[in-house]
GROMACS .gro file of C-alpha atoms in nm:
model
  221
    1MET     CA    1   1.040  -0.558   2.794
    2THR     CA    2   1.057  -0.205   2.934
    3SER     CA    3   0.867  -0.152   3.257
    4PRO     CA    4   0.535   0.025   3.189
    5VAL     CA    5   0.516   0.192   3.531
    6HIS     CA    6   0.594   0.546   3.408
    7ARG     CA    7   0.413   0.519   3.075
    8ARG     CA    8   0.059   0.651   3.046
    9ARG     CA    9  -0.180   0.368   2.965
   10PRO     CA   10  -0.407   0.385   2.659
   11PRO     CA   11  -0.786   0.385   2.717
   12THR     CA   12  -0.820   0.005   2.752
   13VAL     CA   13  -0.606  -0.273   2.894
   14GLN     CA   14  -0.611  -0.451   2.560
   15GLN     CA   15  -0.475  -0.142   2.382
   16PHE     CA   16  -0.207  -0.111   2.647
   17VAL     CA   17  -0.099  -0.474   2.599
   18LEU     CA   18  -0.117  -0.443   2.220
   19GLY     CA   19   0.104  -0.134   2.231
   20GLU     CA   20   0.359  -0.303   2.456
   21LEU     CA   21   0.378  -0.609   2.232
   22ARG     CA   22   0.415  -0.396   1.918
   23ARG     CA   23   0.689  -0.194   2.084
   24ALA     CA   24   0.876  -0.507   2.188
   25ILE     CA   25   0.860  -0.649   1.836
   26THR     CA   26   0.942  -0.332   1.645
   27SER     CA   27   1.228  -0.243   1.881
   28GLY     CA   28   1.382  -0.587   1.844
   29GLN     CA   29   1.330  -0.683   2.210
   30LEU     CA   30   1.128  -0.975   2.075
   31LYS     CA   31   1.309  -1.099   1.766
   32PRO     CA   32   1.169  -1.300   1.471
   33GLY     CA   33   1.108  -1.657   1.580
   34ALA     CA   34   1.114  -1.572   1.953
   35PRO     CA   35   0.847  -1.743   2.167
   36ILE     CA   36   0.596  -1.525   2.352
   37ARG     CA   37   0.569  -1.653   2.709
   38GLN     CA   38   0.216  -1.554   2.800
   39GLU     CA   39   0.226  -1.619   3.175
   40ALA     CA   40   0.550  -1.430   3.227
   41LEU     CA   41   0.441  -1.148   3.000
   42ALA     CA   42   0.102  -1.108   3.170
   43GLU     CA   43   0.276  -1.091   3.507
   44GLU     CA   44   0.531  -0.839   3.382
   45LEU     CA   45   0.262  -0.612   3.241
   46GLY     CA   46   0.033  -0.657   3.541
   47VAL     CA   47  -0.263  -0.783   3.338
   48SER     CA   48  -0.466  -1.103   3.310
   49ARG     CA   49  -0.423  -1.351   3.026
   50VAL     CA   50  -0.751  -1.239   2.862
   51PRO     CA   51  -0.639  -0.901   2.716
   52LEU     CA   52  -0.305  -1.059   2.630
   53ARG     CA   53  -0.472  -1.332   2.424
   54GLU     CA   54  -0.692  -1.074   2.248
   55ALA     CA   55  -0.388  -0.862   2.163
   56LEU     CA   56  -0.206  -1.167   2.028
   57LYS     CA   57  -0.503  -1.249   1.803
   58ILE     CA   58  -0.487  -0.897   1.657
   59LEU     CA   59  -0.113  -0.930   1.594
   60GLU     CA   60  -0.167  -1.272   1.439
   61ALA     CA   61  -0.420  -1.121   1.195
   62GLU     CA   62  -0.157  -0.860   1.105
   63ALA     CA   63   0.103  -1.137   1.051
   64LEU     CA   64   0.331  -1.002   1.325
   65VAL     CA   65   0.296  -1.320   1.530
   66VAL     CA   66   0.208  -1.680   1.447
   67HIS     CA   67   0.034  -1.946   1.654
   68GLU     CA   68   0.141  -2.310   1.658
   69VAL     CA   69  -0.083  -2.576   1.811
   70HIS     CA   70   0.059  -2.712   2.139
   71ARG     CA   71   0.348  -2.463   2.118
   72GLY     CA   72   0.187  -2.121   2.150
   73TYR     CA   73   0.268  -1.784   1.994
   74TYR     CA   74   0.592  -1.679   1.827
   75VAL     CA   75   0.709  -1.359   1.662
   76ALA     CA   76   0.663  -1.416   1.288
   77ARG     CA   77   0.967  -1.529   1.097
   78LEU     CA   78   0.996  -1.461   0.722
   79SER     CA   79   1.198  -1.655   0.470
   80LEU     CA   80   1.421  -1.470   0.224
   81ASP     CA   81   1.165  -1.537  -0.049
   82ASP     CA   82   0.886  -1.396   0.169
   83LEU     CA   83   1.087  -1.085   0.246
   84ARG     CA   84   1.178  -1.025  -0.118
   85GLU     CA   85   0.816  -1.069  -0.222
   86VAL     CA   86   0.691  -0.820   0.038
   87TYR     CA   87   0.948  -0.561  -0.070
   88ARG     CA   88   0.870  -0.616  -0.439
   89ILE     CA   89   0.498  -0.559  -0.383
   90ARG     CA   90   0.580  -0.253  -0.172
   91GLN     CA   91   0.788  -0.115  -0.458
   92ILE     CA   92   0.493  -0.134  -0.695
   93LEU     CA   93   0.234   0.010  -0.457
   94GLU     CA   94   0.452   0.280  -0.303
   95ALA     CA   95   0.560   0.408  -0.644
   96GLU     CA   96   0.194   0.462  -0.731
   97ALA     CA   97   0.133   0.639  -0.400
   98VAL     CA   98   0.432   0.872  -0.448
   99ARG     CA   99   0.332   0.963  -0.804
  100GLU     CA  100  -0.021   1.041  -0.693
  101ALA     CA  101   0.091   1.230  -0.382
  102SER     CA  102   0.350   1.442  -0.563
  103GLY     CA  103   0.087   1.662  -0.723
  104ARG     CA  104  -0.097   1.710  -0.394
  105LEU     CA  105   0.188   1.805  -0.162
  106ASP     CA  106   0.134   2.138   0.011
  107GLU     CA  107   0.355   2.321   0.255
  108SER     CA  108   0.191   2.164   0.560
  109THR     CA  109   0.254   1.812   0.430
  110LEU     CA  110   0.611   1.896   0.337
  111ALA     CA  111   0.660   2.043   0.684
  112ALA     CA  112   0.522   1.722   0.840
  113LEU     CA  113   0.764   1.517   0.629
  114GLU     CA  114   1.052   1.738   0.738
  115ALA     CA  115   0.952   1.707   1.105
  116ALA     CA  116   0.930   1.328   1.081
  117GLY     CA  117   1.266   1.319   0.903
  118HIS     CA  118   1.416   1.526   1.185
  119ASP     CA  119   1.273   1.279   1.440
  120VAL     CA  120   1.429   0.991   1.246
  121GLU     CA  121   1.764   1.168   1.253
  122LYS     CA  122   1.749   1.237   1.629
  123ALA     CA  123   1.657   0.876   1.704
  124ALA     CA  124   1.930   0.749   1.470
  125ASP     CA  125   2.193   0.962   1.643
  126ALA     CA  126   2.074   0.835   1.982
  127GLY     CA  127   2.063   0.474   1.867
  128ASP     CA  128   1.697   0.458   1.974
  129VAL     CA  129   1.570   0.181   1.746
  130SER     CA  130   1.212   0.189   1.875
  131GLU     CA  131   1.170   0.564   1.824
  132MET     CA  132   1.346   0.552   1.489
  133THR     CA  133   1.106   0.282   1.372
  134ALA     CA  134   0.807   0.493   1.474
  135ALA     CA  135   0.944   0.813   1.320
  136ASN     CA  136   1.040   0.634   0.999
  137ARG     CA  137   0.684   0.509   0.969
  138ARG     CA  138   0.550   0.864   1.018
  139PHE     CA  139   0.779   0.991   0.743
  140HIS     CA  140   0.672   0.734   0.486
  141PHE     CA  141   0.302   0.728   0.564
  142THR     CA  142   0.276   1.107   0.568
  143LEU     CA  143   0.380   1.077   0.204
  144TYR     CA  144   0.168   0.775   0.109
  145GLU     CA  145  -0.148   0.908   0.275
  146ALA     CA  146  -0.105   1.237   0.087
  147ALA     CA  147  -0.203   1.041  -0.226
  148GLY     CA  148  -0.563   1.051  -0.103
  149MET     CA  149  -0.608   0.678  -0.176
  150PRO     CA  150  -0.702   0.516   0.157
  151ARG     CA  151  -0.733   0.162   0.018
  152LEU     CA  152  -0.384   0.185  -0.126
  153ALA     CA  153  -0.253   0.315   0.207
  154ARG     CA  154  -0.415   0.022   0.388
  155LEU     CA  155  -0.251  -0.229   0.154
  156ILE     CA  156   0.089  -0.068   0.211
  157THR     CA  157   0.025  -0.071   0.588
  158THR     CA  158  -0.037  -0.447   0.582
  159LEU     CA  159   0.295  -0.505   0.406
  160TRP     CA  160   0.480  -0.283   0.652
  161ASP     CA  161   0.323  -0.460   0.950
  162ALA     CA  162   0.450  -0.794   0.819
  163THR     CA  163   0.811  -0.676   0.825
  164ASP     CA  164   0.825  -0.453   1.135
  165ALA     CA  165   1.037  -0.700   1.329
  166TYR     CA  166   1.296  -0.699   1.050
  167ARG     CA  167   1.309  -0.322   1.025
  168SER     CA  168   1.437  -0.307   1.381
  169LEU     CA  169   1.716  -0.551   1.290
  170TYR     CA  170   1.819  -0.320   1.006
  171TYR     CA  171   1.833  -0.018   1.237
  172THR     CA  172   2.056  -0.194   1.488
  173GLU     CA  173   2.362  -0.110   1.277
  174ALA     CA  174   2.477   0.254   1.296
  175GLY     CA  175   2.580   0.248   0.929
  176ASN     CA  176   2.228   0.149   0.826
  177ARG     CA  177   2.079   0.424   1.039
  178GLY     CA  178   2.302   0.674   0.861
  179HIS     CA  179   2.187   0.543   0.523
  180VAL     CA  180   1.825   0.598   0.621
  181VAL     CA  181   1.883   0.957   0.733
  182ARG     CA  182   2.066   1.052   0.412
  183GLU     CA  183   1.808   0.880   0.192
  184HIS     CA  184   1.519   1.056   0.363
  185ARG     CA  185   1.685   1.394   0.308
  186ALA     CA  186   1.731   1.317  -0.063
  187ILE     CA  187   1.370   1.198  -0.100
  188LEU     CA  188   1.240   1.514   0.067
  189ASP     CA  189   1.457   1.734  -0.155
  190ALA     CA  190   1.321   1.560  -0.467
  191LEU     CA  191   0.962   1.603  -0.347
  192ARG     CA  192   1.016   1.973  -0.270
  193ASP     CA  193   1.152   2.019  -0.625
  194GLY     CA  194   0.854   1.838  -0.778
  195ARG     CA  195   1.072   1.554  -0.913
  196ALA     CA  196   0.832   1.267  -0.853
  197GLU     CA  197   1.012   1.010  -1.066
  198HIS     CA  198   1.341   1.085  -0.894
  199ALA     CA  199   1.169   1.041  -0.555
  200VAL     CA  200   1.037   0.703  -0.675
  201HIS     CA  201   1.390   0.605  -0.782
  202LEU     CA  202   1.533   0.712  -0.444
  203LEU     CA  203   1.269   0.509  -0.261
  204ASP     CA  204   1.359   0.207  -0.474
  205GLU     CA  205   1.721   0.248  -0.367
  206HIS     CA  206   1.609   0.302  -0.006
  207ARG     CA  207   1.431  -0.036  -0.009
  208ARG     CA  208   1.713  -0.205  -0.196
  209HIS     CA  209   1.967  -0.111   0.071
  210ALA     CA  210   1.736  -0.248   0.341
  211ILE     CA  211   1.666  -0.577   0.166
  212ARG     CA  212   2.036  -0.639   0.101
  213ALA     CA  213   2.119  -0.588   0.467
  214LEU     CA  214   1.827  -0.803   0.581
  215GLU     CA  215   1.926  -1.082   0.344
  216GLU     CA  216   2.261  -1.098   0.524
  217VAL     CA  217   2.085  -1.110   0.861
  218LEU     CA  218   1.854  -1.392   0.752
  219ARG     CA  219   2.138  -1.595   0.605
  220GLN     CA  220   2.306  -1.590   0.945
  221THR     CA  221   1.997  -1.712   1.136
   0.00000   0.00000   0.00000
């Protein structure tokens, strides 16, 4: 994991550790199925085992890590069936969010979408998987939260959290990063033109490209 020396710490040690673990998982530094060595990690981060264990419990509740008796914590690994199910449920929920949000989009929200899309593009060009993951999330959730349905947004968040480690695998390939940038531009254009159903269709294609690539990755593991 990246040394935290030059990074400003969040308000609590637990938040600091939680952020570092999330970053390691979403950037692909800790890959699906990888063991989490608590002693080594605590030493690397300069913290005790207590905040580390608390952070791991939070990530376990979010399905990002799993705990096995007598073996410890591992980054969660999904089967192909699990992954397909998560993406199918996302398709249903995100379509509803986009349809609801489309009638509420104002210039400030569209500007926020454009800014997040620009951040995705910069990170993609730089090959910065961690930053691209974060910017991609900002792009999508700026749209979903515009629906004004917080319970729906929370459900979508849970599904995204369960597949964060796989998103980083998808972004490792430059061709996939290029797909994401082009698809975001097309989605934003459709939203600016008020074409909600076309935006829903583009998001379906956006997910479909990701799931196809991830299926190949999982078949090889």
